[in-house]
XYZ file of N, CA and C in Angstrom:
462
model
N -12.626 26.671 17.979
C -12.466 25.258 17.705
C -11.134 25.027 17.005
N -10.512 24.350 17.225
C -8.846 23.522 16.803
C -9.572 22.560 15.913
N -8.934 22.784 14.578
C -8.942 21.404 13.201
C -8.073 20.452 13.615
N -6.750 20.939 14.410
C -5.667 19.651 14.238
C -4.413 21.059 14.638
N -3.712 19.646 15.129
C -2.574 20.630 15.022
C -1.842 20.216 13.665
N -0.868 21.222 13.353
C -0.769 20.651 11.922
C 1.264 21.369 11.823
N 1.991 20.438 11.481
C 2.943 20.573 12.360
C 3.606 20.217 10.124
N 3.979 21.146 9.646
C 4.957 21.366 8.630
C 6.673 20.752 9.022
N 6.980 19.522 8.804
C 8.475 19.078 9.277
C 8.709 19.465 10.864
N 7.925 18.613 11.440
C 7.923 18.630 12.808
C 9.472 18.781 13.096
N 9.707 19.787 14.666
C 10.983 19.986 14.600
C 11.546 19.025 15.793
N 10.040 18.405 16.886
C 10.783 17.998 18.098
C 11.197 16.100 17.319
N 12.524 15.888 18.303
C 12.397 14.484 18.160
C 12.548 14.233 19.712
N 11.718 12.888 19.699
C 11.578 12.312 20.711
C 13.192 11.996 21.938
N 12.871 12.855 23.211
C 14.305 12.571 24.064
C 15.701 12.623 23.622
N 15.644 13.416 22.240
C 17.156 13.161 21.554
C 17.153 14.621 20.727
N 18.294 15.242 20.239
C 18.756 16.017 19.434
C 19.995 15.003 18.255
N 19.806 15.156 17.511
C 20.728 14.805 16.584
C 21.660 15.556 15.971
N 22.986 15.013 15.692
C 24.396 15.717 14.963
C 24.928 14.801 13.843
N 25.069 15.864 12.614
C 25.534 14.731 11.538
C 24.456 14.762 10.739
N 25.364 14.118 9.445
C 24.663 13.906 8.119
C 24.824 13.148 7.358
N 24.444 13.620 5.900
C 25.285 12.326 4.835
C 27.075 12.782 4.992
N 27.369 13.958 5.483
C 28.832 13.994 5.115
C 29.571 14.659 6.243
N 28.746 14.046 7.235
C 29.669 13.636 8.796
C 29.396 12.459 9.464
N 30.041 12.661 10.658
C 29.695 11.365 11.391
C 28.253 11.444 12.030
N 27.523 10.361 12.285
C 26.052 10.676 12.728
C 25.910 10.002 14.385
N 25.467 10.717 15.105
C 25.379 10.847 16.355
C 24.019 11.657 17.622
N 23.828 11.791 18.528
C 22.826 12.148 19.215
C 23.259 12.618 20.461
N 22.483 13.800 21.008
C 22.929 14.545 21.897
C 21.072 14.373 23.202
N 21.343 13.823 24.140
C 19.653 13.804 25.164
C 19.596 15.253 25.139
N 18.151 15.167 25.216
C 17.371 16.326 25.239
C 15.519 15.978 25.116
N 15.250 17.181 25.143
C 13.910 16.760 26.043
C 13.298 15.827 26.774
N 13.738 16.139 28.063
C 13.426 15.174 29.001
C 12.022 14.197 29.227
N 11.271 15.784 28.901
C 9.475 14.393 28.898
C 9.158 14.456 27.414
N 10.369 13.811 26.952
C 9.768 13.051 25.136
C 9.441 14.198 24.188
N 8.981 14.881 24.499
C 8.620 15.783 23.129
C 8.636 17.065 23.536
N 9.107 17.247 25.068
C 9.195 18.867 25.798
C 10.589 18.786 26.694
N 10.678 19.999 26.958
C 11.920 20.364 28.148
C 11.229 20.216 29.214
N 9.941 20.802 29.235
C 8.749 21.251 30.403
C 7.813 19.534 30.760
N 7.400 19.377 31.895
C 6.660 18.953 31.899
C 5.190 18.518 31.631
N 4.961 17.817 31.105
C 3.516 17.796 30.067
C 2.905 16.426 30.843
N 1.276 16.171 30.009
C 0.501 15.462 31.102
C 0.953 13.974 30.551
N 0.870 13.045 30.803
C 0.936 11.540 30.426
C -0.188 11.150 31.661
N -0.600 9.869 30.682
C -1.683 8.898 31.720
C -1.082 7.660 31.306
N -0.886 7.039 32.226
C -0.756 7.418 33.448
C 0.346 8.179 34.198
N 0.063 9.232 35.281
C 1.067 10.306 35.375
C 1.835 9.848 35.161
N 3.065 11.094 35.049
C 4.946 10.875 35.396
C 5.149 11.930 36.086
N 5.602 11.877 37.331
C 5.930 12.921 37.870
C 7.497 13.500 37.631
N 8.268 12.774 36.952
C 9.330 12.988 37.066
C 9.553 12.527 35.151
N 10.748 12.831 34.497
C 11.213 12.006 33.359
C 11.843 11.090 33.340
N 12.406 10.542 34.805
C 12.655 9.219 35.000
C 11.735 8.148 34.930
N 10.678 8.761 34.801
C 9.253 7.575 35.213
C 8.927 7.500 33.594
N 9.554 8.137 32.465
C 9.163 7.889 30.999
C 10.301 6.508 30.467
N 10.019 5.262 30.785
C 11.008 4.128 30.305
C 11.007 3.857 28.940
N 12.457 4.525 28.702
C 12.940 4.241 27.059
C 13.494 3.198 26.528
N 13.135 2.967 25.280
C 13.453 2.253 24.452
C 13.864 2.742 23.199
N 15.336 2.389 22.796
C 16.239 2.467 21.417
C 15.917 1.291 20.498
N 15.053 1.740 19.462
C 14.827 0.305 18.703
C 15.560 0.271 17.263
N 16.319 0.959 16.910
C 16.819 1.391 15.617
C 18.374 1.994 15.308
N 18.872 1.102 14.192
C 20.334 1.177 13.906
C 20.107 2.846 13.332
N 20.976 3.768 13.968
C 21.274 5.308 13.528
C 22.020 4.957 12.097
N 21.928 5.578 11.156
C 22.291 5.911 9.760
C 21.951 7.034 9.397
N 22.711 7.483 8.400
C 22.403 8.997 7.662
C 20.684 9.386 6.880
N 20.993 8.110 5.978
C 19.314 7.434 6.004
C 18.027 7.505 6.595
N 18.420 6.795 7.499
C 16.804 6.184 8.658
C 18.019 6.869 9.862
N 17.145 8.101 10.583
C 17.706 8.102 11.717
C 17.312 7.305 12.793
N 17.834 6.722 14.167
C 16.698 6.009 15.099
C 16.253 6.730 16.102
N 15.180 6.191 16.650
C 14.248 7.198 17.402
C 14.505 6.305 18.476
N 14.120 7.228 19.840
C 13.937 6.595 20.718
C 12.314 6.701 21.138
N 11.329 5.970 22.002
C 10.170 5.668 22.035
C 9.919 5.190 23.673
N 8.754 5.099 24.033
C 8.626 4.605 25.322
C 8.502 3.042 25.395
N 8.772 2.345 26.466
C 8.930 1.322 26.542
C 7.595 1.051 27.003
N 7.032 -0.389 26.533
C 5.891 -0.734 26.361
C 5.597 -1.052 27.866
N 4.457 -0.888 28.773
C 2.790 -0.332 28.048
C 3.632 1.446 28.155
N 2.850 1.725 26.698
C 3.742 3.267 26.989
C 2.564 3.837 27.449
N 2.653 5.189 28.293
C 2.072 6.161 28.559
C 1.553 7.124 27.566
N 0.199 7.379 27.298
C -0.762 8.323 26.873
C -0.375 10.188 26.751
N -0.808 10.405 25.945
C -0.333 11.669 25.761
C -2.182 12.184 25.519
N -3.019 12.361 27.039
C -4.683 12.624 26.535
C -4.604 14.306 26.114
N -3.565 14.812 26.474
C -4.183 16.600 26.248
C -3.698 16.701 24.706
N -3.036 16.212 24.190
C -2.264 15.947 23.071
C -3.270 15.230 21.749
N -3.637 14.085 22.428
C -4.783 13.172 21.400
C -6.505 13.978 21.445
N -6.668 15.134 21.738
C -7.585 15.843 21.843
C -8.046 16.073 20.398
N -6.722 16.448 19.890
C -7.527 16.947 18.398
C -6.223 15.848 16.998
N -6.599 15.824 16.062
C -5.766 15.131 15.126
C -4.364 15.723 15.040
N -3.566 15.072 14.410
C -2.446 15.677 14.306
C -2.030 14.948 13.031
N -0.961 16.134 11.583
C -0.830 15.829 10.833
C 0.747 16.671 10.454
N 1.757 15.936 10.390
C 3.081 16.636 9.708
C 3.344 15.704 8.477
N 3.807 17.049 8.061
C 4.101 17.074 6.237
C 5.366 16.906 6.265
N 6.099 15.874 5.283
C 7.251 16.144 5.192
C 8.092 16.308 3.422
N 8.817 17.350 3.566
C 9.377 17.098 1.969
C 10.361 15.820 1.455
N 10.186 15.572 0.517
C 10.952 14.267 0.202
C 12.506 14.811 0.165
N 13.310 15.784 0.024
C 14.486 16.383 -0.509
C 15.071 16.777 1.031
N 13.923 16.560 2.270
C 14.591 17.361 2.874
C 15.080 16.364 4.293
N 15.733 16.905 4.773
C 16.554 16.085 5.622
C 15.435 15.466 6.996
N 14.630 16.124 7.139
C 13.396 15.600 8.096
C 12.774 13.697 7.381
N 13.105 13.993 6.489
C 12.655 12.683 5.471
C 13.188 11.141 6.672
N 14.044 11.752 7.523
C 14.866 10.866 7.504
C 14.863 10.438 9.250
N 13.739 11.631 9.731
C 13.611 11.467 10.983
C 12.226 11.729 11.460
N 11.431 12.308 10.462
C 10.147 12.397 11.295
C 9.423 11.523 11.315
N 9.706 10.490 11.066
C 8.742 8.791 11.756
C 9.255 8.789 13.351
N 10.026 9.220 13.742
C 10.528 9.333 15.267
C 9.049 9.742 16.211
N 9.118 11.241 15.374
C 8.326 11.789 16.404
C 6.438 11.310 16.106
N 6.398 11.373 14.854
C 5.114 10.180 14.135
C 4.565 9.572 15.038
N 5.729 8.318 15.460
C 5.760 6.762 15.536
C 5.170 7.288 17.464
N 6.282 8.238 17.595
C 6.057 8.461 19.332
C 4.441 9.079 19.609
N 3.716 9.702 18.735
C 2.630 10.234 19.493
C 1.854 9.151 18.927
N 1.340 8.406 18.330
C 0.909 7.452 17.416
C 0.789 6.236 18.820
N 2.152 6.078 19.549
C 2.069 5.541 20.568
C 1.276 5.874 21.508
N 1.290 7.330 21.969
C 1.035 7.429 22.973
C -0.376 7.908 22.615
N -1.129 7.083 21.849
C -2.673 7.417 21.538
C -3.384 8.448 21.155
N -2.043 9.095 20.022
C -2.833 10.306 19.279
C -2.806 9.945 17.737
N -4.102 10.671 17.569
C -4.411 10.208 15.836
C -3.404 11.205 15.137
N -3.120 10.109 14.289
C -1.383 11.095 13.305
C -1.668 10.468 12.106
N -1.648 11.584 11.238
C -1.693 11.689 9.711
C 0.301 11.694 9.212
N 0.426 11.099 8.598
C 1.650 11.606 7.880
C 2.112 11.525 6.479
N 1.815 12.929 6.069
C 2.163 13.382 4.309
C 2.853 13.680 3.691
N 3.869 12.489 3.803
C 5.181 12.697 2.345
C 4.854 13.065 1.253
N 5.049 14.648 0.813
C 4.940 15.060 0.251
C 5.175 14.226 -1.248
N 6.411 13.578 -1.418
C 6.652 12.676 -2.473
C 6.172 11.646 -2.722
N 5.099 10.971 -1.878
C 4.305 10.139 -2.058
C 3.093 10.757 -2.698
N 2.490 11.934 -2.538
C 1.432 12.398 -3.087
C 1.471 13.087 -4.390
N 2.360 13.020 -4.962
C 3.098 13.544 -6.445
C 3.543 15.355 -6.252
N 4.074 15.728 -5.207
C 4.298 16.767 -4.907
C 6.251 16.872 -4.609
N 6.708 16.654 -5.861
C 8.223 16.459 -5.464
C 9.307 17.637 -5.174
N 9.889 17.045 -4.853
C 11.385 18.081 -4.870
C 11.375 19.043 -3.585
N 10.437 19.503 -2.914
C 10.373 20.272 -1.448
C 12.131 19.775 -0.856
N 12.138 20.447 -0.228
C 13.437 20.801 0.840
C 12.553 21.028 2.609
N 13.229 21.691 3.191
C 12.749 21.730 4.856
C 12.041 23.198 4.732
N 12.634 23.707 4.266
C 11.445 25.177 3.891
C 10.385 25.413 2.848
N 9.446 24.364 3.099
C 8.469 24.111 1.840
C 7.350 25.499 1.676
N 7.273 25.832 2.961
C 6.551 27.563 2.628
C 7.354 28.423 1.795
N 8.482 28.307 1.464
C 9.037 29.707 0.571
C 9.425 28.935 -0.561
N 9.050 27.676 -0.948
C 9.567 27.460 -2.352
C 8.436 27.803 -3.039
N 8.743 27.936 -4.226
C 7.301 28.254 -5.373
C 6.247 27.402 -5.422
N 6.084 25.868 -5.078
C 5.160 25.414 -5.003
C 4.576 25.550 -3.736
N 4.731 26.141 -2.749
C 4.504 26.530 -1.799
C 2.625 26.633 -1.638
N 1.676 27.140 -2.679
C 0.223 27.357 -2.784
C -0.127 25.415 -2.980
N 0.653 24.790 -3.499
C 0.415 23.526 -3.640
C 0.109 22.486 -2.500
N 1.399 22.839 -1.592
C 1.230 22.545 -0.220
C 0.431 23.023 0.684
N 0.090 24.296 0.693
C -1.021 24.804 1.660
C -2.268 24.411 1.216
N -2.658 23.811 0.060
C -4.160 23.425 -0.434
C -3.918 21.953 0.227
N -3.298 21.363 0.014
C -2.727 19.684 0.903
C -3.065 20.380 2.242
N -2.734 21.087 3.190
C -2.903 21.129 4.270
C -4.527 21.193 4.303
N -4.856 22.525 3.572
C -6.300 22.929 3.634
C -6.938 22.024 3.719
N -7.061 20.526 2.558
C -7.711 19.958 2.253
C -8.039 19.239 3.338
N -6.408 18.614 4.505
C -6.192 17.927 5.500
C -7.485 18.339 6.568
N -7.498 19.806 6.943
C -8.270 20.426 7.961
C -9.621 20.346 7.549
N -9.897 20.419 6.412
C -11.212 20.448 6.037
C -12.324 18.604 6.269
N -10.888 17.730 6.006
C -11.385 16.571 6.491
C -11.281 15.974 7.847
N -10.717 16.793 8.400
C -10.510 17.150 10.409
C -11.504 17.377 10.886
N -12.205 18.286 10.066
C -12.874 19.122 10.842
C -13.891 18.659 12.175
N -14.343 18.906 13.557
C -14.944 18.103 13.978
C -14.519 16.683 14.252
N -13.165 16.144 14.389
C -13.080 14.936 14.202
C -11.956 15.076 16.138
């Protein structure tokens, strides 16, 4: 039995790779063609192709708030995906802070249940992108634990 998938600073973003920071220029490179893979994956209603996934750019790019791209409305279903919950953690310090509502916002669309735990919202501060090897590290895995334990069956 699967609790969830449980995705620590999710790494895919939706149809895009990003370049840049607070102390370059900020920019985007296409990539993954069906939204959250290189490979083809299921959508309902099909896509046989990644031309058949119609995008939409809804968001000014900044160092800040990166923008995501998303499917254009009625979006397509992600059913093998919305099977079980899904929950990514993100650290407040760390540069994901600034992009994982992208990929959030995209399965959320496409009709999967999504948890999302800023770490700095839950009084758990200071994390970076490698929150398994910092010392509070047992802090965060009981946050996850706790996550799966209220999954469970769900």
């Amino acid at each position: 039995m699967v609790a969830g998938n449980i995705n620590v600073e999710p790494a895919t973003i939706p149809f895009q790779s990003y370049t840049g920071n607070a102390t370059s220029a900020v920019g985007r490179t296409p990539a993954r063609p069906w939204g959250l893979t290189n490979t083809k994956i299921t959508y309902d209603p099909p896509a046989n192709a990644p031309t058949d996934l119609k995008k939409l750019d809804n968001e000014t790019d900044t160092p800040a708030l990166r923008s995501c791209i998303y499917q254009a409305e009625p979006a397509r279903k992600l059913p093998q995906i919305a099977k079980v919950p899904y929950v990514a953690l993100t650290g407040e310090a760390s540069p994901h802070i600034t992009y994982d509502q992208c990929v959030v916002n995209y399965l959320r669309q496409a009709g999967v249940k999504v948890d999302w735990i800023k770490l700095g919202e839950i009084g758990i501060h200071g994390n970076g992108h490698f929150s398994f090897l910092e010392k509070n590290n047992l802090q965060i895995a009981e946050v996850v634990e706790k996550w799966t334990k209220r999954n469970k069956g769900t």
